[in-house]
Coordinates of C-alpha atoms in Angstrom, one line a residue:
E15 CA 52.4 -48.9 -40.4
A16 CA 55.2 -51.4 -40.9
V17 CA 57.7 -48.8 -39.8
R18 CA 55.8 -48.0 -36.7
Q19 CA 55.4 -51.7 -35.8
E20 CA 59.2 -52.3 -36.3
A21 CA 60.0 -49.2 -34.2
S22 CA 57.6 -50.3 -31.5
G23 CA 59.1 -53.8 -31.5
S24 CA 62.7 -52.4 -31.1
V25 CA 61.6 -50.1 -28.3
S26 CA 59.9 -52.9 -26.4
A27 CA 63.0 -55.1 -26.8
L28 CA 65.1 -52.3 -25.4
D29 CA 62.7 -51.8 -22.6
R30 CA 62.8 -55.5 -21.7
R31 CA 66.6 -55.5 -21.8
G32 CA 66.7 -52.5 -19.6
V33 CA 64.3 -54.1 -17.1
R34 CA 66.4 -57.2 -17.1
Y35 CA 69.7 -55.3 -16.4
A36 CA 67.9 -53.3 -13.7
Y37 CA 66.7 -56.5 -12.0
F38 CA 70.2 -58.1 -12.1
A39 CA 71.7 -54.9 -10.6
V40 CA 69.1 -54.6 -7.8
S41 CA 69.0 -58.3 -6.9
G42 CA 72.8 -58.6 -7.0
G43 CA 73.1 -55.6 -4.8
L44 CA 70.6 -57.0 -2.3
L45 CA 72.1 -60.4 -2.1
C46 CA 75.8 -59.6 -2.3
M47 CA 76.0 -56.2 -0.5
A48 CA 72.9 -55.2 1.5
L49 CA 72.1 -58.5 3.1
P50 CA 75.6 -59.4 4.2
A51 CA 76.0 -55.9 5.6
L52 CA 72.7 -56.1 7.6
I53 CA 73.7 -59.6 8.9
Y54 CA 77.1 -58.3 10.0
A55 CA 75.5 -55.3 11.8
L56 CA 73.1 -57.6 13.7
A57 CA 75.9 -60.0 14.6
S58 CA 78.1 -57.2 15.9
K59 CA 75.2 -56.2 18.2
R60 CA 74.7 -59.8 19.2
A61 CA 71.0 -59.6 18.3
A62 CA 68.7 -62.5 18.9
G63 CA 68.2 -65.0 16.1
R64 CA 64.6 -63.9 15.3
Y65 CA 65.9 -60.5 14.2
Y66 CA 67.7 -62.1 11.2
L67 CA 64.7 -63.9 9.8
L68 CA 62.5 -61.1 8.4
P69 CA 65.3 -59.3 6.4
V70 CA 66.6 -62.5 4.9
A71 CA 63.1 -63.6 3.9
I72 CA 62.2 -60.2 2.4
V73 CA 65.4 -60.1 0.3
F74 CA 65.0 -63.6 -1.1
V75 CA 61.3 -63.1 -1.9
S76 CA 62.0 -59.8 -3.6
C77 CA 64.5 -61.6 -5.9
A78 CA 62.3 -64.7 -6.5
V79 CA 58.9 -63.2 -7.3
P80 CA 60.1 -61.0 -10.3
I81 CA 61.6 -64.1 -12.0
A82 CA 58.3 -65.9 -11.7
V83 CA 56.2 -63.0 -12.8
A84 CA 58.6 -62.3 -15.8
G85 CA 58.1 -66.0 -16.8
I86 CA 54.3 -65.7 -16.6
A87 CA 54.4 -62.4 -18.6
R88 CA 56.5 -64.1 -21.4
H89 CA 54.1 -67.0 -21.7
V90 CA 51.1 -64.6 -21.8
S91 CA 52.7 -62.4 -24.5
N92 CA 53.7 -65.6 -26.5
Y93 CA 50.6 -67.7 -26.1
W94 CA 51.1 -69.8 -29.2
Q95 CA 50.1 -73.2 -27.8
P96 CA 47.1 -72.5 -25.5
T97 CA 46.3 -76.1 -24.6
L98 CA 49.7 -76.5 -22.9
Q99 CA 50.6 -72.9 -21.8
R100 CA 47.4 -72.5 -19.8
Y101 CA 48.7 -75.1 -17.4
V102 CA 52.2 -73.8 -17.5
I103 CA 51.0 -70.3 -16.4
R104 CA 49.1 -71.9 -13.5
I105 CA 52.2 -73.8 -12.4
L106 CA 54.4 -70.7 -12.6
W107 CA 52.2 -69.0 -10.1
M108 CA 53.4 -71.4 -7.5
V109 CA 56.5 -69.4 -6.6
P110 CA 54.6 -66.1 -6.0
V111 CA 51.9 -67.8 -4.0
Y112 CA 54.4 -69.7 -1.9
S113 CA 56.5 -66.6 -1.4
V114 CA 53.6 -64.4 -0.3
T115 CA 52.0 -66.9 2.0
S116 CA 55.4 -67.9 3.6
L117 CA 56.3 -64.3 4.2
A118 CA 52.9 -63.6 5.7
E119 CA 53.3 -66.7 7.9
L120 CA 56.7 -65.5 9.1
C121 CA 55.3 -62.1 10.1
L122 CA 52.5 -63.8 12.0
W123 CA 54.9 -66.1 13.9
L124 CA 57.1 -63.2 14.8
R125 CA 54.0 -61.5 16.3
V126 CA 53.4 -64.6 18.3
E127 CA 57.0 -64.5 19.6
Q128 CA 56.6 -60.9 20.8
G129 CA 53.3 -61.8 22.5
L130 CA 51.2 -59.6 20.2
G131 CA 48.8 -62.3 19.0
G132 CA 47.8 -66.0 19.0
S133 CA 49.1 -68.7 16.7
R134 CA 45.7 -69.3 15.2
W135 CA 46.3 -66.8 12.4
T136 CA 49.3 -68.7 11.1
V137 CA 47.1 -71.5 9.9
I138 CA 45.5 -69.4 7.1
P139 CA 48.7 -68.8 5.0
S140 CA 49.7 -72.4 5.5
A141 CA 46.2 -73.6 4.4
L142 CA 46.2 -71.5 1.3
R143 CA 49.7 -72.8 0.4
D144 CA 48.5 -76.4 0.7
C145 CA 45.4 -75.7 -1.4
Y146 CA 47.6 -74.2 -4.2
E147 CA 49.9 -77.2 -4.0
A148 CA 47.0 -79.5 -4.8
Y149 CA 45.9 -77.2 -7.6
T150 CA 49.4 -77.2 -9.1
V151 CA 49.6 -81.1 -9.0
L152 CA 46.3 -81.2 -10.9
N153 CA 47.5 -78.8 -13.6
F154 CA 50.7 -80.7 -14.0
F155 CA 48.6 -83.9 -14.7
Y156 CA 46.5 -81.9 -17.1
F157 CA 49.6 -80.6 -18.8
C158 CA 50.8 -84.2 -19.3
L159 CA 47.4 -85.2 -20.8
A160 CA 47.4 -82.2 -23.1
F161 CA 50.9 -82.9 -24.3
L162 CA 49.9 -86.5 -25.2
E163 CA 46.9 -85.1 -27.2
V164 CA 49.0 -82.5 -29.0
S165 CA 51.9 -84.8 -29.7
Q166 CA 49.9 -87.9 -30.8
G167 CA 47.0 -86.1 -32.4
E168 CA 44.2 -88.0 -30.5
T169 CA 42.7 -88.1 -27.1
A170 CA 44.8 -88.9 -24.1
A171 CA 42.6 -91.9 -23.3
S172 CA 43.2 -93.4 -26.6
V173 CA 47.0 -92.8 -26.3
V174 CA 47.1 -94.4 -22.9
A175 CA 45.0 -97.4 -24.0
R176 CA 47.5 -98.0 -26.8
S177 CA 50.6 -97.7 -24.5
G178 CA 50.3 -101.3 -23.3
E179 CA 48.3 -104.4 -23.1
G180 CA 46.4 -105.9 -20.2
G181 CA 46.6 -104.2 -16.8
V182 CA 49.2 -102.2 -14.9
R183 CA 50.4 -104.1 -11.8
H184 CA 51.1 -102.1 -8.7
P185 CA 54.8 -101.9 -7.9
C186 CA 54.6 -101.3 -4.2
P187 CA 52.4 -102.1 -1.1
P188 CA 49.7 -101.7 0.0
Y189 CA 48.4 -101.4 -3.6
A190 CA 50.2 -104.5 -4.7
C191 CA 48.5 -106.5 -1.9
A192 CA 45.0 -105.1 -1.9
C193 CA 44.3 -103.9 -5.5
S194 CA 43.9 -105.7 -8.8
P195 CA 45.8 -104.4 -11.8
W196 CA 44.4 -101.3 -13.5
R197 CA 43.5 -102.1 -17.1
L198 CA 44.8 -99.9 -19.9
D199 CA 42.5 -101.0 -22.7
T200 CA 39.3 -100.2 -20.9
G201 CA 40.4 -96.8 -19.6
E202 CA 40.4 -97.9 -16.0
F203 CA 44.0 -96.9 -15.4
L204 CA 43.5 -93.3 -16.6
D205 CA 40.2 -93.0 -14.8
R206 CA 41.7 -94.1 -11.5
C207 CA 44.7 -91.9 -11.8
Q208 CA 42.7 -88.8 -12.6
Y209 CA 40.2 -89.6 -9.9
G210 CA 43.0 -89.9 -7.3
I211 CA 44.4 -86.6 -8.2
L212 CA 40.9 -84.9 -8.4
L213 CA 40.1 -86.4 -5.0
Y214 CA 43.2 -84.6 -3.6
V215 CA 42.2 -81.3 -5.1
T216 CA 38.6 -81.7 -3.8
L217 CA 39.4 -82.6 -0.2
M218 CA 42.2 -80.1 0.4
P219 CA 40.0 -77.0 0.7
L220 CA 37.7 -79.0 3.1
C221 CA 40.7 -80.0 5.2
A222 CA 42.0 -76.4 5.2
L223 CA 38.6 -75.2 6.4
A224 CA 38.7 -77.8 9.2
L225 CA 42.2 -76.7 10.2
I226 CA 41.2 -73.1 10.2
A227 CA 38.0 -73.8 12.3
D228 CA 39.9 -75.9 14.8
A229 CA 42.5 -73.2 15.2
F230 CA 40.0 -70.4 15.8
F231 CA 37.7 -72.4 18.0
D232 CA 40.3 -74.1 20.1
D233 CA 41.1 -72.5 23.4
K234 CA 44.8 -73.2 23.2
N235 CA 45.3 -71.0 20.2
S236 CA 43.1 -68.1 21.3
G237 CA 45.7 -66.5 23.5
G238 CA 48.8 -64.6 22.7
G239 CA 51.3 -66.2 25.1
S240 CA 51.7 -68.9 27.6
S241 CA 49.2 -70.3 30.0
P242 CA 48.3 -68.5 33.2
D243 CA 50.4 -68.9 36.3
S244 CA 47.6 -70.5 38.2
V245 CA 47.6 -73.5 35.8
S246 CA 50.5 -75.8 36.0
P247 CA 51.9 -77.6 33.0
N248 CA 50.6 -81.0 34.2
E249 CA 47.1 -79.6 34.7
A250 CA 47.2 -78.0 31.3
K251 CA 48.1 -81.3 29.7
A252 CA 45.5 -83.1 31.6
A253 CA 42.8 -80.7 30.5
K254 CA 42.9 -82.2 27.1
S255 CA 43.5 -85.9 27.0
A256 CA 45.3 -87.7 24.2
A257 CA 41.9 -89.2 23.0
A258 CA 40.5 -85.7 22.6
E259 CA 43.6 -84.6 20.6
L260 CA 43.2 -87.6 18.3
E261 CA 39.5 -86.8 17.8
S262 CA 40.0 -83.1 17.1
P263 CA 39.2 -81.8 13.6
A264 CA 42.8 -80.7 13.1
T265 CA 44.1 -84.2 13.6
L266 CA 41.5 -85.8 11.4
A267 CA 42.1 -83.2 8.7
A268 CA 45.9 -83.7 8.9
A269 CA 45.4 -87.5 8.6
V270 CA 43.2 -87.1 5.6
Q271 CA 45.7 -84.7 3.9
F272 CA 48.6 -87.2 4.5
F273 CA 46.9 -90.3 3.2
V274 CA 45.2 -88.5 0.2
A275 CA 48.4 -86.7 -0.7
N276 CA 50.3 -90.0 -0.7
H277 CA 47.7 -91.6 -2.9
T278 CA 47.9 -88.7 -5.3
I279 CA 51.7 -89.0 -5.6
Y280 CA 51.3 -92.7 -6.2
C281 CA 48.8 -92.1 -9.0
L282 CA 51.0 -89.5 -10.6
G283 CA 54.1 -91.7 -10.3
L284 CA 52.3 -94.6 -11.8
F285 CA 51.0 -92.5 -14.6
Y286 CA 54.5 -91.3 -15.4
L287 CA 55.9 -94.9 -15.4
V288 CA 53.3 -95.9 -18.0
T289 CA 53.7 -92.8 -20.3
R290 CA 57.3 -91.8 -19.7
R291 CA 58.4 -92.7 -23.3
L292 CA 55.5 -90.7 -24.8
L293 CA 56.2 -87.7 -22.5
A294 CA 60.0 -87.8 -23.2
P295 CA 60.0 -84.8 -25.7
S296 CA 58.5 -82.5 -23.0
R297 CA 61.4 -83.3 -20.5
P298 CA 59.0 -84.6 -17.8
H299 CA 61.9 -85.3 -15.2
L300 CA 62.7 -81.6 -14.9
K301 CA 59.1 -80.5 -14.8
F302 CA 58.2 -83.1 -12.2
L303 CA 61.1 -81.9 -10.0
A304 CA 60.1 -78.3 -10.4
V305 CA 56.5 -79.1 -9.4
K306 CA 56.9 -81.7 -6.7
G307 CA 60.4 -81.0 -5.6
L308 CA 59.2 -77.9 -3.8
V309 CA 56.6 -79.9 -1.9
F310 CA 58.9 -82.7 -1.0
A311 CA 61.7 -80.3 0.0
T312 CA 59.6 -78.3 2.3
F313 CA 57.9 -81.3 3.9
F314 CA 61.2 -83.1 4.8
Q315 CA 62.7 -79.8 5.7
N316 CA 60.0 -79.2 8.2
L317 CA 60.5 -82.7 9.7
G318 CA 64.2 -82.1 9.9
I319 CA 63.8 -78.8 11.7
D320 CA 61.3 -80.3 14.1
A321 CA 63.8 -83.1 14.9
V322 CA 66.7 -80.7 15.4
F323 CA 64.7 -78.4 17.7
Y324 CA 63.4 -81.4 19.8
A325 CA 66.8 -83.1 19.9
R326 CA 68.6 -79.8 21.0
P327 CA 66.2 -77.8 23.2
G328 CA 69.0 -75.3 23.8
L329 CA 68.9 -74.2 20.2
A330 CA 65.5 -72.7 20.6
R331 CA 66.9 -70.1 23.1
A332 CA 68.6 -68.4 20.2
F333 CA 65.2 -67.6 18.8
S334 CA 63.0 -67.4 21.9
D335 CA 63.0 -66.8 25.6
G336 CA 62.3 -70.5 26.4
D337 CA 58.6 -70.3 26.8
E338 CA 56.7 -73.2 25.1
A339 CA 54.6 -71.0 23.0
Q340 CA 57.6 -68.9 21.9
V341 CA 59.5 -72.1 21.1
S342 CA 56.7 -73.2 18.7
A343 CA 56.7 -69.7 17.2
A344 CA 60.4 -69.9 16.8
L345 CA 60.1 -73.2 15.0
G346 CA 57.4 -71.8 12.7
S347 CA 59.5 -68.7 11.9
V348 CA 62.5 -70.7 10.9
Q349 CA 60.5 -73.0 8.7
A350 CA 58.8 -70.0 7.0
T351 CA 62.1 -68.3 6.5
L352 CA 63.8 -71.3 4.9
M353 CA 60.8 -71.6 2.6
C354 CA 61.2 -68.0 1.5
V355 CA 64.9 -68.6 0.9
E356 CA 64.2 -71.7 -1.2
M357 CA 61.8 -69.7 -3.5
L358 CA 64.7 -68.1 -5.3
A359 CA 66.1 -71.5 -6.3
F360 CA 62.7 -72.8 -7.4
A361 CA 62.0 -69.7 -9.4
L362 CA 65.2 -70.4 -11.4
L363 CA 64.2 -74.0 -11.7
H364 CA 60.7 -73.1 -13.0
A365 CA 62.3 -70.8 -15.5
R366 CA 64.5 -73.6 -16.7
A367 CA 61.8 -76.3 -16.7
F368 CA 59.1 -74.2 -18.5
P369 CA 60.9 -71.9 -20.9
V370 CA 58.7 -70.0 -23.4
A371 CA 61.0 -71.1 -26.2
E372 CA 59.6 -74.7 -25.7
F373 CA 56.2 -73.5 -27.0
P374 CA 56.9 -71.7 -30.3
R375 CA 54.5 -70.6 -32.8
V376 CA 53.3 -73.4 -35.1
R377 CA 53.1 -72.7 -38.8
R378 CA 51.6 -74.8 -41.5
L379 CA 54.5 -74.9 -43.9
E380 CA 57.4 -75.3 -41.5
A381 CA 59.4 -78.5 -41.0
A382 CA 57.7 -81.3 -39.0
D383 CA 58.2 -81.3 -35.3
D384 CA 58.4 -84.6 -33.4
S385 CA 56.5 -83.0 -30.4
I386 CA 53.5 -82.0 -32.5
A387 CA 51.4 -84.4 -34.5
D388 CA 50.2 -83.7 -38.0
A389 CA 46.6 -83.8 -36.8
S390 CA 47.3 -81.0 -34.2
R391 CA 49.3 -78.8 -36.5
P392 CA 46.4 -77.2 -38.5
W393 CA 44.4 -75.9 -35.5
L394 CA 47.6 -74.7 -33.7
A395 CA 48.6 -72.8 -36.8
A396 CA 45.2 -71.3 -37.1
W397 CA 45.4 -70.2 -33.4
G398 CA 48.8 -68.7 -34.1
D399 CA 47.5 -66.6 -36.9
Y400 CA 44.6 -65.5 -34.7
F401 CA 46.8 -64.6 -31.7
A402 CA 49.3 -62.8 -33.9
E403 CA 46.5 -60.6 -35.3
Q404 CA 45.3 -59.9 -31.7
K405 CA 48.8 -58.9 -30.7
R406 CA 49.0 -56.5 -33.7
E407 CA 45.7 -54.9 -32.8
R408 CA 46.7 -54.4 -29.2
R409 CA 50.0 -52.8 -30.4
L410 CA 48.2 -50.4 -32.7
W411 CA 45.8 -49.6 -30.0
R412 CA 48.6 -48.6 -27.6
L413 CA 50.5 -46.7 -30.3
A414 CA 47.3 -44.7 -31.1
G415 CA 47.3 -43.6 -27.5
R416 CA 43.7 -44.5 -26.9
P417 CA 42.7 -44.7 -23.3
G418 CA 40.7 -47.6 -21.8
A419 CA 40.7 -51.2 -22.4
A420 CA 41.8 -53.0 -25.6
P421 CA 39.3 -53.3 -28.4
R422 CA 36.6 -55.9 -28.3
G423 CA 37.4 -59.3 -29.6
T424 CA 41.0 -59.4 -28.4
V425 CA 42.3 -62.1 -26.1
S426 CA 41.9 -61.0 -22.4
T427 CA 45.0 -61.3 -20.3
S428 CA 43.0 -61.7 -17.1
R429 CA 41.2 -64.6 -18.7
L430 CA 44.5 -66.3 -19.5
L431 CA 45.8 -65.7 -15.9
F432 CA 42.7 -66.4 -13.7
D433 CA 40.3 -68.7 -15.7
V434 CA 39.9 -71.9 -13.6
S435 CA 36.5 -72.9 -15.0
D436 CA 37.8 -76.4 -16.0
V437 CA 39.2 -77.2 -12.6
H438 CA 36.0 -75.9 -10.9
A439 CA 33.8 -78.1 -13.0
D440 CA 36.0 -81.2 -12.5
T441 CA 36.3 -80.8 -8.7
T442 CA 32.5 -80.1 -8.5
A443 CA 31.7 -83.3 -10.3
T444 CA 34.1 -85.2 -8.1
F445 CA 32.6 -83.7 -4.9
R446 CA 29.1 -84.7 -6.0
S447 CA 30.1 -88.3 -6.9
M448 CA 32.2 -88.7 -3.8
A449 CA 29.4 -90.0 -1.5
G450 CA 28.3 -92.6 -4.1
D451 CA 31.9 -93.6 -4.9
V452 CA 32.4 -94.3 -1.2
T453 CA 29.1 -96.0 -0.2
E454 CA 28.4 -98.1 -3.3
P455 CA 31.5 -100.3 -3.1
I456 CA 31.0 -100.8 0.6
L457 CA 27.4 -101.9 0.1
R458 CA 28.4 -104.1 -2.8
E459 CA 31.3 -105.7 -1.0
S460 CA 29.3 -106.2 2.1
H461 CA 26.6 -108.1 0.2
Q462 CA 29.3 -110.2 -1.6
S463 CA 31.1 -110.8 1.6
S464 CA 28.0 -112.1 3.4
S465 CA 27.2 -114.6 0.6
M466 CA 30.9 -115.6 0.3
L467 CA 31.2 -116.1 4.0
A468 CA 28.4 -118.6 4.0
R469 CA 29.9 -120.5 1.2
L470 CA 33.3 -120.5 3.0
L471 CA 31.8 -121.8 6.1
R472 CA 30.1 -124.7 4.3
R473 CA 33.4 -125.5 2.5
W474 CA 35.2 -125.4 5.8
R475 CA 32.8 -127.8 7.4
A476 CA 33.0 -130.1 4.4
H477 CA 36.8 -130.1 3.9
N478 CA 37.9 -129.1 7.4
V479 CA 39.8 -126.0 6.2
A480 CA 41.4 -123.9 9.0
P481 CA 39.4 -120.8 9.9
S482 CA 42.4 -118.5 9.5
V483 CA 42.9 -119.7 5.9
A484 CA 39.2 -119.2 5.1
I485 CA 39.3 -115.7 6.5
A486 CA 42.5 -114.9 4.5
R487 CA 40.9 -116.1 1.3
L488 CA 37.8 -114.0 2.0
A489 CA 39.9 -110.9 2.6
A490 CA 41.9 -111.5 -0.7
R491 CA 38.8 -112.0 -2.8
T492 CA 36.9 -109.2 -1.2
S493 CA 39.7 -106.7 -2.0
G494 CA 40.1 -107.9 -5.5
A495 CA 43.7 -109.1 -5.0
P496 CA 44.8 -112.6 -6.3
A497 CA 44.2 -115.5 -4.0
F498 CA 47.7 -115.9 -2.7
V499 CA 46.6 -118.0 0.3

């Protein structure tokens, strides 16, 4: 049996090495030979700009997705630290999800350019991408909490409470002006940071549904091309006023996304400022860049492309025939193509930021590791023994040539990849408490404000205080900020 296990291990190592060499050969041929030759052939025929987009996107996606999938497979086969690697696997799915949705969005935009469909279908891949972005941010926050628990040997709330005294002052407006410091010792800081991130994950699917509903039920997205000849551009603009645009579900959903996303980034950044020394062994800088760098890069990239297209209208003629709908489709096509190109760089960055070597098997008798506390070592070592036995049973099952699934009791790969029960429970609890969290402070503050306003008016009459000063003090005390007036 030992000989058979050693032989199977050597064969699997050779297979992995062969797959790696094959990937390098194929991807190198695509990037260095096939793609330049195709671009040269299109340029020699003076093809329109839109004919370059789909081949470029397919080549880069074909090179990026295998890197991410290989990283996921390595973590699944070396699942030695489950409390950390479950979140790493979810984060590594970001590149395949972004690649597939961006490529699908590009194909839909190209159909719009050719007049074969409306732009409403392009909202679906974009909405799915935004939802997975929020899901990834939450899992990165959970990864940081789990690392604190594993490295310190106690709950994350206790670790954060011991990281400082008093409250955490807000470094930037409007939080510095309107919010009181979040206390560390009472758990207020961690609760508010976690609630801000959970609020983002809870509201993003609702905003995505609002965007999809607006796209499908709005008349301007139902057609496949420009407006009819009988309707002039001025009449088309007057048909829907600016007030109606601002009150549309898409505008409201986009506004909610913008403000909640900014609040989430603020909570995540503030959490990092407080715990950066405790998280130092996990290289949080590179991981944060791998998670949020993709979001920031695509957001500012889209803003830049919008500015370039609007500043130079003639540039759109290289991708469209000048029609307004086709110009919008050309803009969306370029953005989706650049996102597909960037996936290769971020796949390499994810492989660098979350290597499987960073999560080795923990043994009871090995030398102490600074990143693992003594209290966490026994149960991680017990899990390592259990998972090693599971790997041995699955290997023997395959060598025996038995058909069907693995034997009962073994760790299910699908459970490791697709189990999101913890996120579902947290977001459901956040959604149920959302109405109370919104209405209770308003009712409490309104009751306090009414009584405080009466006291301020009596004080103003007695001491002749300016009304503006009284109102400013009322606003400061109501928001919980220090009385700076």
